[in-house]
Amino acid sequence: MAPTLEEQQKLTDECTELPLSLPKEKGWRTLHLYQFQGFWCQSAEIQSIMSFQKHFQANDTDIVVASIPKSGTTWLKALAFAVSNRHRFVPNSKSHPLLNSNPHDLVPFLELFGTHIPFASLGNSIQNSDAKIVYICRNPLDTFVSSWHFLNKVKPESGSPISMEEAFDMYCKGIVGFGPFWDHMLGYWKESLLRPNKVLFLKYEDMKEDGAFQLKKLAKFLGFPFTLEEERGGVVENIAKLCCFENMKKLEVNKIGSSIGNFENKNLFRKAEVGDWVNYLSPKMVERLSKVIEERLGGSGLGFEVFP
């Protein structure tokens, strides 16, 4: 239910005062990040999150695509859209919406939408409904490098870009948008173990290694399994090709315009390589972040290979 003007104004007033009482740290791009409900976010995001929690009513047929930023979000949105709408839009059609629209413009679309909000802050409406949640995570070493490059491509509000060394120190301390990354991952990971029919947990590296298998798993989870006829007809491969990084990056629609706030579409696509961190992180940085990963994720059953 949409909030009334009075409710919206009340929320605006609350959110104007709220950041003053919240813990804050220097932001990567903005002047500050605020610790809200246990995770870090910009002050401008707090009102949207609170409004979402108070007023969004989930339907049992909704599909939520969730991730921490720069973990394969755009890719997963494209795949989820193509899979759930393949009978309406044939994957190998020259007029497929993904050839003319950025994935972020298509999601939300009908009953499909995406979020970076941690599981605990999604709100009771989503948590208690039969809505499906698909979460994608990525090796934190690669996520850090991708995040740093992305946020330094957009104009920092604070002036000069943040150095990799300073950003890395903050990342290891959990100070990053919607982080700490370990809490973000574990929230969805634990829920996927408790309710596997509710939350599907995907790893970026697994999807790069065996895309067809992961795509079929995604389709089955969403309630749109591929038929034998579709598999024999190459539908799985057609969707994988349509949504692959190389194809999306070369599309004109993804070279111009903006689909997320002031972020230009062209900045959403960099390398999409597994292990690209080796080109940027020193041995000491790798050792430190690997230790953080082990300390924070150890014993959970969730882990990442540093060296394949």
mmCIF file of C-alpha atoms in Angstrom:
data_model
loop_
_atom_site.group_PDB
_atom_site.id
_atom_site.type_symbol
_atom_site.label_atom_id
_atom_site.label_comp_id
_atom_site.label_asym_id
_atom_site.label_seq_id
_atom_site.Cartn_x
_atom_site.Cartn_y
_atom_site.Cartn_z
ATOM 1 C CA MET A 1 0.000 0.000 0.000
ATOM 2 C CA ALA A 2 1.404 3.383 -0.992
ATOM 3 C CA PRO A 3 1.945 5.818 1.902
ATOM 4 C CA THR A 4 -0.221 8.918 2.185
ATOM 5 C CA LEU A 5 1.368 12.357 1.844
ATOM 6 C CA GLU A 6 1.074 12.799 5.602
ATOM 7 C CA GLU A 7 2.774 9.461 6.265
ATOM 8 C CA GLN A 8 5.502 10.262 3.765
ATOM 9 C CA GLN A 9 6.170 13.651 5.364
ATOM 10 C CA LYS A 10 6.320 12.085 8.823
ATOM 11 C CA LEU A 11 8.820 9.548 7.552
ATOM 12 C CA THR A 12 10.863 12.302 5.914
ATOM 13 C CA ASP A 13 11.010 14.191 9.213
ATOM 14 C CA GLU A 14 12.089 11.034 11.058
ATOM 15 C CA CYS A 15 14.818 10.307 8.533
ATOM 16 C CA THR A 16 16.127 13.860 8.674
ATOM 17 C CA GLU A 17 16.824 13.489 12.388
ATOM 18 C CA LEU A 18 17.773 9.797 12.480
ATOM 19 C CA PRO A 19 21.299 10.008 10.977
ATOM 20 C CA LEU A 20 22.299 12.418 13.746
ATOM 21 C CA SER A 21 21.973 9.585 16.271
ATOM 22 C CA LEU A 22 23.555 6.815 14.181
ATOM 23 C CA PRO A 23 27.198 5.670 14.186
ATOM 24 C CA LYS A 24 28.951 7.006 11.103
ATOM 25 C CA GLU A 25 32.178 6.504 9.208
ATOM 26 C CA LYS A 26 33.771 8.062 6.161
ATOM 27 C CA GLY A 27 32.108 6.801 2.990
ATOM 28 C CA TRP A 28 33.765 5.410 -0.121
ATOM 29 C CA ARG A 29 31.937 7.841 -2.400
ATOM 30 C CA THR A 30 29.744 9.901 -0.111
ATOM 31 C CA LEU A 31 30.967 11.932 2.844
ATOM 32 C CA HIS A 32 29.620 9.406 5.333
ATOM 33 C CA LEU A 33 28.131 5.944 5.722
ATOM 34 C CA TYR A 34 25.690 5.399 8.582
ATOM 35 C CA GLN A 35 25.173 2.192 10.543
ATOM 36 C CA PHE A 36 21.449 1.540 10.269
ATOM 37 C CA GLN A 37 19.850 -1.696 11.508
ATOM 38 C CA GLY A 38 23.299 -3.271 11.696
ATOM 39 C CA PHE A 39 24.501 -2.437 8.191
ATOM 40 C CA TRP A 40 26.150 0.559 6.524
ATOM 41 C CA CYS A 41 24.311 2.797 4.085
ATOM 42 C CA GLN A 42 24.073 6.372 2.857
ATOM 43 C CA SER A 43 21.749 8.781 4.642
ATOM 44 C CA ALA A 44 19.706 9.195 1.451
ATOM 45 C CA GLU A 45 18.983 5.453 1.414
ATOM 46 C CA ILE A 46 17.546 5.288 4.920
ATOM 47 C CA GLN A 47 14.166 6.806 4.020
ATOM 48 C CA SER A 48 13.728 4.474 1.044
ATOM 49 C CA ILE A 49 14.552 1.461 3.205
ATOM 50 C CA MET A 50 12.191 2.494 6.006
ATOM 51 C CA SER A 51 9.390 3.237 3.545
ATOM 52 C CA PHE A 52 9.961 -0.142 1.900
ATOM 53 C CA GLN A 53 9.805 -1.939 5.248
ATOM 54 C CA LYS A 54 6.636 -0.155 6.344
ATOM 55 C CA HIS A 55 4.594 -0.185 3.165
ATOM 56 C CA PHE A 56 5.731 -2.942 0.809
ATOM 57 C CA GLN A 57 3.342 -5.888 0.695
ATOM 58 C CA ALA A 58 4.853 -8.981 -0.862
ATOM 59 C CA ASN A 59 2.833 -11.387 -2.973
ATOM 60 C CA ASP A 60 3.477 -15.109 -2.862
ATOM 61 C CA THR A 61 4.422 -14.985 -6.543
ATOM 62 C CA ASP A 62 7.089 -12.282 -6.113
ATOM 63 C CA ILE A 63 10.727 -12.968 -6.981
ATOM 64 C CA VAL A 64 13.393 -11.033 -5.081
ATOM 65 C CA VAL A 65 16.908 -10.852 -6.542
ATOM 66 C CA ALA A 66 19.291 -9.989 -3.690
ATOM 67 C CA SER A 67 23.028 -9.321 -3.458
ATOM 68 C CA ILE A 68 25.664 -7.108 -1.968
ATOM 69 C CA PRO A 69 26.800 -4.615 -4.642
ATOM 70 C CA LYS A 70 29.239 -5.770 -7.349
ATOM 71 C CA SER A 71 28.598 -9.479 -6.846
ATOM 72 C CA GLY A 72 26.970 -10.231 -10.186
ATOM 73 C CA THR A 73 23.754 -8.300 -9.595
ATOM 74 C CA THR A 74 23.210 -7.175 -13.192
ATOM 75 C CA TRP A 75 23.926 -10.661 -14.539
ATOM 76 C CA LEU A 76 21.506 -12.362 -12.131
ATOM 77 C CA LYS A 77 18.769 -9.833 -12.873
ATOM 78 C CA ALA A 78 19.132 -10.518 -16.590
ATOM 79 C CA LEU A 79 19.016 -14.288 -16.056
ATOM 80 C CA ALA A 80 16.009 -14.133 -13.724
ATOM 81 C CA PHE A 81 14.122 -11.922 -16.169
ATOM 82 C CA ALA A 82 14.950 -14.104 -19.183
ATOM 83 C CA VAL A 83 14.064 -17.345 -17.399
ATOM 84 C CA SER A 84 10.769 -16.195 -15.892
ATOM 85 C CA ASN A 85 9.620 -14.467 -19.095
ATOM 86 C CA ARG A 86 10.956 -16.866 -21.739
ATOM 87 C CA HIS A 87 7.494 -17.888 -22.954
ATOM 88 C CA ARG A 88 6.621 -14.247 -23.508
ATOM 89 C CA PHE A 89 9.996 -13.227 -24.925
ATOM 90 C CA VAL A 90 11.826 -15.921 -26.902
ATOM 91 C CA PRO A 91 15.495 -15.872 -25.751
ATOM 92 C CA ASN A 92 17.017 -15.812 -29.254
ATOM 93 C CA SER A 93 14.572 -13.206 -30.595
ATOM 94 C CA LYS A 94 16.138 -10.096 -32.114
ATOM 95 C CA SER A 95 13.496 -8.017 -30.317
ATOM 96 C CA HIS A 96 14.131 -9.404 -26.816
ATOM 97 C CA PRO A 97 13.826 -6.629 -24.172
ATOM 98 C CA LEU A 98 17.325 -7.383 -22.859
ATOM 99 C CA LEU A 99 18.753 -6.301 -26.210
ATOM 100 C CA ASN A 100 17.165 -2.869 -25.876
ATOM 101 C CA SER A 101 16.924 -2.294 -22.119
ATOM 102 C CA ASN A 102 19.403 -2.491 -19.270
ATOM 103 C CA PRO A 103 18.563 -5.355 -16.845
ATOM 104 C CA HIS A 104 18.103 -2.832 -14.028
ATOM 105 C CA ASP A 105 15.332 -1.168 -16.055
ATOM 106 C CA LEU A 106 13.511 -4.495 -16.446
ATOM 107 C CA VAL A 107 13.798 -5.451 -12.781
ATOM 108 C CA PRO A 108 11.514 -4.482 -11.118
ATOM 109 C CA PHE A 109 9.220 -5.877 -13.786
ATOM 110 C CA LEU A 110 5.817 -7.343 -12.993
ATOM 111 C CA GLU A 111 6.584 -9.508 -9.925
ATOM 112 C CA LEU A 112 10.375 -9.420 -10.141
ATOM 113 C CA PHE A 113 12.560 -6.920 -8.319
ATOM 114 C CA GLY A 114 16.045 -6.560 -6.868
ATOM 115 C CA THR A 115 17.558 -5.307 -3.623
ATOM 116 C CA HIS A 116 20.858 -4.942 -1.766
ATOM 117 C CA ILE A 117 19.121 -4.910 1.638
ATOM 118 C CA PRO A 118 20.343 -7.587 4.107
ATOM 119 C CA PHE A 119 17.913 -10.432 4.805
ATOM 120 C CA ALA A 120 17.145 -9.317 8.371
ATOM 121 C CA SER A 121 15.986 -5.917 7.069
ATOM 122 C CA LEU A 122 13.782 -7.153 4.228
ATOM 123 C CA GLY A 123 10.702 -6.844 6.401
ATOM 124 C CA ASN A 124 8.106 -9.332 7.616
ATOM 125 C CA SER A 125 6.043 -9.052 4.452
ATOM 126 C CA ILE A 126 8.729 -10.722 2.351
ATOM 127 C CA GLN A 127 10.088 -13.018 5.041
ATOM 128 C CA ASN A 128 6.681 -14.436 5.960
ATOM 129 C CA SER A 129 5.293 -14.763 2.433
ATOM 130 C CA ASP A 130 5.962 -17.461 -0.152
ATOM 131 C CA ALA A 131 7.897 -14.978 -2.283
ATOM 132 C CA LYS A 132 11.085 -16.491 -3.694
ATOM 133 C CA ILE A 133 14.489 -14.967 -2.938
ATOM 134 C CA VAL A 134 17.520 -15.575 -5.152
ATOM 135 C CA TYR A 135 20.806 -14.430 -3.655
ATOM 136 C CA ILE A 136 24.161 -14.219 -5.410
ATOM 137 C CA CYS A 137 27.490 -13.778 -3.667
ATOM 138 C CA ARG A 138 31.047 -13.508 -4.950
ATOM 139 C CA ASN A 139 34.542 -14.069 -3.611
ATOM 140 C CA PRO A 140 35.104 -11.019 -1.361
ATOM 141 C CA LEU A 141 38.533 -10.396 -2.898
ATOM 142 C CA ASP A 142 36.966 -9.924 -6.337
ATOM 143 C CA THR A 143 33.984 -8.052 -4.910
ATOM 144 C CA PHE A 144 36.295 -5.551 -3.244
ATOM 145 C CA VAL A 145 38.295 -4.894 -6.423
ATOM 146 C CA SER A 146 35.128 -4.542 -8.499
ATOM 147 C CA SER A 147 33.548 -2.198 -5.932
ATOM 148 C CA TRP A 148 36.621 0.009 -5.743
ATOM 149 C CA HIS A 149 36.854 0.366 -9.521
ATOM 150 C CA PHE A 150 33.127 1.061 -9.821
ATOM 151 C CA LEU A 151 32.950 3.704 -7.108
ATOM 152 C CA ASN A 152 36.016 5.477 -8.460
ATOM 153 C CA LYS A 153 34.440 5.700 -11.911
ATOM 154 C CA VAL A 154 31.564 7.729 -10.543
ATOM 155 C CA LYS A 155 32.223 11.212 -9.213
ATOM 156 C CA PRO A 156 32.812 11.111 -5.450
ATOM 157 C CA GLU A 157 30.750 13.595 -3.469
ATOM 158 C CA SER A 158 33.694 14.129 -1.140
ATOM 159 C CA GLY A 159 36.027 15.256 -3.919
ATOM 160 C CA SER A 160 39.077 13.116 -4.608
ATOM 161 C CA PRO A 161 38.649 9.353 -5.155
ATOM 162 C CA ILE A 162 39.380 7.060 -2.233
ATOM 163 C CA SER A 163 42.663 5.149 -2.473
ATOM 164 C CA MET A 164 42.619 1.371 -2.808
ATOM 165 C CA GLU A 165 44.565 1.015 0.448
ATOM 166 C CA GLU A 166 42.091 3.135 2.421
ATOM 167 C CA ALA A 167 39.077 1.414 0.863
ATOM 168 C CA PHE A 168 40.610 -1.993 1.580
ATOM 169 C CA ASP A 169 41.085 -1.162 5.252
ATOM 170 C CA MET A 170 37.449 -0.077 5.506
ATOM 171 C CA TYR A 171 36.274 -3.180 3.631
ATOM 172 C CA CYS A 172 38.119 -5.494 6.017
ATOM 173 C CA LYS A 173 36.409 -3.681 8.909
ATOM 174 C CA GLY A 174 33.021 -4.166 7.248
ATOM 175 C CA ILE A 175 32.556 -0.497 6.373
ATOM 176 C CA VAL A 176 31.091 -0.718 2.876
ATOM 177 C CA GLY A 177 27.633 -0.098 1.461
ATOM 178 C CA PHE A 178 25.176 -2.680 2.880
ATOM 179 C CA GLY A 179 28.058 -4.378 4.687
ATOM 180 C CA PRO A 180 29.728 -5.903 6.575
ATOM 181 C CA PHE A 181 29.875 -8.312 3.650
ATOM 182 C CA TRP A 182 30.082 -11.329 5.958
ATOM 183 C CA ASP A 183 26.848 -10.459 7.767
ATOM 184 C CA HIS A 184 25.144 -9.838 4.423
ATOM 185 C CA MET A 185 26.212 -13.229 3.054
ATOM 186 C CA LEU A 186 25.500 -15.173 6.237
ATOM 187 C CA GLY A 187 21.999 -13.748 6.584
ATOM 188 C CA TYR A 188 20.924 -15.200 3.257
ATOM 189 C CA TRP A 189 23.149 -18.287 3.551
ATOM 190 C CA LYS A 190 21.643 -19.407 6.855
ATOM 191 C CA GLU A 191 18.119 -18.770 5.602
ATOM 192 C CA SER A 192 18.822 -20.839 2.470
ATOM 193 C CA LEU A 193 19.793 -23.759 4.725
ATOM 194 C CA LEU A 194 16.706 -23.354 6.904
ATOM 195 C CA ARG A 195 14.279 -22.740 4.027
ATOM 196 C CA PRO A 196 15.755 -24.011 0.742
ATOM 197 C CA ASN A 197 12.390 -23.603 -0.974
ATOM 198 C CA LYS A 198 12.365 -19.926 0.034
ATOM 199 C CA VAL A 199 15.964 -18.825 -0.610
ATOM 200 C CA LEU A 200 18.285 -19.987 -3.382
ATOM 201 C CA PHE A 201 21.926 -19.155 -2.649
ATOM 202 C CA LEU A 202 24.169 -18.890 -5.706
ATOM 203 C CA LYS A 203 27.901 -18.290 -5.991
ATOM 204 C CA TYR A 204 29.258 -16.176 -8.831
ATOM 205 C CA GLU A 205 32.173 -18.544 -9.337
ATOM 206 C CA ASP A 206 29.893 -21.582 -9.716
ATOM 207 C CA MET A 207 27.821 -19.755 -12.307
ATOM 208 C CA LYS A 208 30.915 -18.865 -14.311
ATOM 209 C CA GLU A 209 32.187 -22.443 -14.133
ATOM 210 C CA ASP A 210 28.970 -24.270 -15.063
ATOM 211 C CA GLY A 211 26.425 -21.747 -16.254
ATOM 212 C CA ALA A 212 24.007 -24.246 -17.790
ATOM 213 C CA PHE A 213 23.700 -26.282 -14.586
ATOM 214 C CA GLN A 214 23.216 -23.195 -12.417
ATOM 215 C CA LEU A 215 20.702 -21.753 -14.881
ATOM 216 C CA LYS A 216 18.615 -24.929 -14.738
ATOM 217 C CA LYS A 217 18.778 -24.834 -10.942
ATOM 218 C CA LEU A 218 17.594 -21.215 -10.999
ATOM 219 C CA ALA A 219 14.709 -21.994 -13.353
ATOM 220 C CA LYS A 220 13.550 -24.942 -11.242
ATOM 221 C CA PHE A 221 13.685 -22.895 -8.040
ATOM 222 C CA LEU A 222 11.662 -20.060 -9.577
ATOM 223 C CA GLY A 223 8.983 -22.498 -10.680
ATOM 224 C CA PHE A 224 9.830 -22.297 -14.379
ATOM 225 C CA PRO A 225 11.809 -25.514 -14.982
ATOM 226 C CA PHE A 226 13.107 -26.203 -18.464
ATOM 227 C CA THR A 227 11.346 -29.011 -20.297
ATOM 228 C CA LEU A 228 13.320 -31.708 -22.099
ATOM 229 C CA GLU A 229 12.104 -30.182 -25.338
ATOM 230 C CA GLU A 230 13.497 -26.796 -24.313
ATOM 231 C CA GLU A 231 16.828 -28.315 -23.317
ATOM 232 C CA ARG A 232 17.104 -30.197 -26.596
ATOM 233 C CA GLY A 233 16.113 -27.061 -28.475
ATOM 234 C CA GLY A 234 18.968 -25.066 -26.971
ATOM 235 C CA VAL A 235 16.832 -22.720 -24.857
ATOM 236 C CA VAL A 236 19.203 -22.971 -21.883
ATOM 237 C CA GLU A 237 22.195 -22.084 -24.053
ATOM 238 C CA ASN A 238 20.269 -19.264 -25.745
ATOM 239 C CA ILE A 239 19.446 -17.649 -22.400
ATOM 240 C CA ALA A 240 23.022 -18.058 -21.184
ATOM 241 C CA LYS A 241 24.317 -16.428 -24.378
ATOM 242 C CA LEU A 242 21.755 -13.615 -24.223
ATOM 243 C CA CYS A 243 22.688 -12.746 -20.644
ATOM 244 C CA CYS A 244 26.433 -13.334 -20.758
ATOM 245 C CA PHE A 245 28.749 -10.478 -19.810
ATOM 246 C CA GLU A 246 30.311 -10.185 -23.254
ATOM 247 C CA ASN A 247 26.927 -9.794 -24.940
ATOM 248 C CA MET A 248 25.492 -7.334 -22.424
ATOM 249 C CA LYS A 249 28.612 -5.155 -22.416
ATOM 250 C CA LYS A 250 28.616 -4.678 -26.194
ATOM 251 C CA LEU A 251 24.925 -3.683 -26.402
ATOM 252 C CA GLU A 252 24.437 -0.009 -27.190
ATOM 253 C CA VAL A 253 21.795 0.361 -24.468
ATOM 254 C CA ASN A 254 24.422 -0.597 -21.875
ATOM 255 C CA LYS A 255 26.930 1.955 -23.174
ATOM 256 C CA ILE A 256 24.700 4.995 -22.733
ATOM 257 C CA GLY A 257 22.278 6.431 -20.198
ATOM 258 C CA SER A 258 21.734 5.588 -16.538
ATOM 259 C CA SER A 259 19.523 2.906 -14.998
ATOM 260 C CA ILE A 260 20.501 3.243 -11.334
ATOM 261 C CA GLY A 261 20.436 6.784 -10.016
ATOM 262 C CA ASN A 262 23.350 8.730 -11.454
ATOM 263 C CA PHE A 263 25.412 5.635 -12.254
ATOM 264 C CA GLU A 264 26.043 5.383 -15.978
ATOM 265 C CA ASN A 265 25.227 2.017 -17.545
ATOM 266 C CA LYS A 266 28.702 1.712 -19.045
ATOM 267 C CA ASN A 267 30.179 1.625 -15.538
ATOM 268 C CA LEU A 268 28.165 -1.476 -14.643
ATOM 269 C CA PHE A 269 30.327 -3.641 -16.889
ATOM 270 C CA ARG A 270 34.062 -3.999 -16.297
ATOM 271 C CA LYS A 271 35.714 -7.446 -16.562
ATOM 272 C CA ALA A 272 33.496 -10.033 -14.828
ATOM 273 C CA GLU A 273 36.549 -12.242 -14.346
ATOM 274 C CA VAL A 274 37.038 -14.741 -11.538
ATOM 275 C CA GLY A 275 40.333 -14.092 -9.751
ATOM 276 C CA ASP A 276 40.989 -10.622 -11.177
ATOM 277 C CA TRP A 277 42.030 -9.575 -7.670
ATOM 278 C CA VAL A 278 45.504 -11.058 -8.288
ATOM 279 C CA ASN A 279 46.215 -8.046 -10.502
ATOM 280 C CA TYR A 280 45.539 -5.526 -7.742
ATOM 281 C CA LEU A 281 46.008 -6.925 -4.232
ATOM 282 C CA SER A 282 49.379 -7.334 -2.551
ATOM 283 C CA PRO A 283 50.259 -10.574 -0.712
ATOM 284 C CA LYS A 284 49.721 -8.781 2.616
ATOM 285 C CA MET A 285 46.275 -7.586 1.533
ATOM 286 C CA VAL A 286 45.317 -11.089 0.412
ATOM 287 C CA GLU A 287 46.536 -12.531 3.704
ATOM 288 C CA ARG A 288 44.564 -10.008 5.729
ATOM 289 C CA LEU A 289 41.277 -10.396 3.854
ATOM 290 C CA SER A 290 41.625 -14.193 3.747
ATOM 291 C CA LYS A 291 41.976 -14.144 7.529
ATOM 292 C CA VAL A 292 38.855 -11.971 7.842
ATOM 293 C CA ILE A 293 36.911 -14.382 5.620
ATOM 294 C CA GLU A 294 38.019 -17.384 7.672
ATOM 295 C CA GLU A 295 37.247 -15.704 10.989
ATOM 296 C CA ARG A 296 33.845 -14.417 9.918
ATOM 297 C CA LEU A 297 32.609 -17.313 7.776
ATOM 298 C CA GLY A 298 34.452 -20.221 9.397
ATOM 299 C CA GLY A 299 32.159 -22.998 10.577
ATOM 300 C CA SER A 300 29.199 -21.759 8.530
ATOM 301 C CA GLY A 301 29.778 -24.076 5.584
ATOM 302 C CA LEU A 302 30.237 -21.075 3.299
ATOM 303 C CA GLY A 303 33.714 -20.479 1.945
ATOM 304 C CA PHE A 304 35.735 -19.250 -1.013
ATOM 305 C CA GLU A 305 38.882 -20.464 -2.718
ATOM 306 C CA VAL A 306 41.717 -17.977 -2.674
ATOM 307 C CA PHE A 307 43.850 -19.969 -5.060
ATOM 308 C CA PRO A 308 42.013 -22.544 -7.257
#
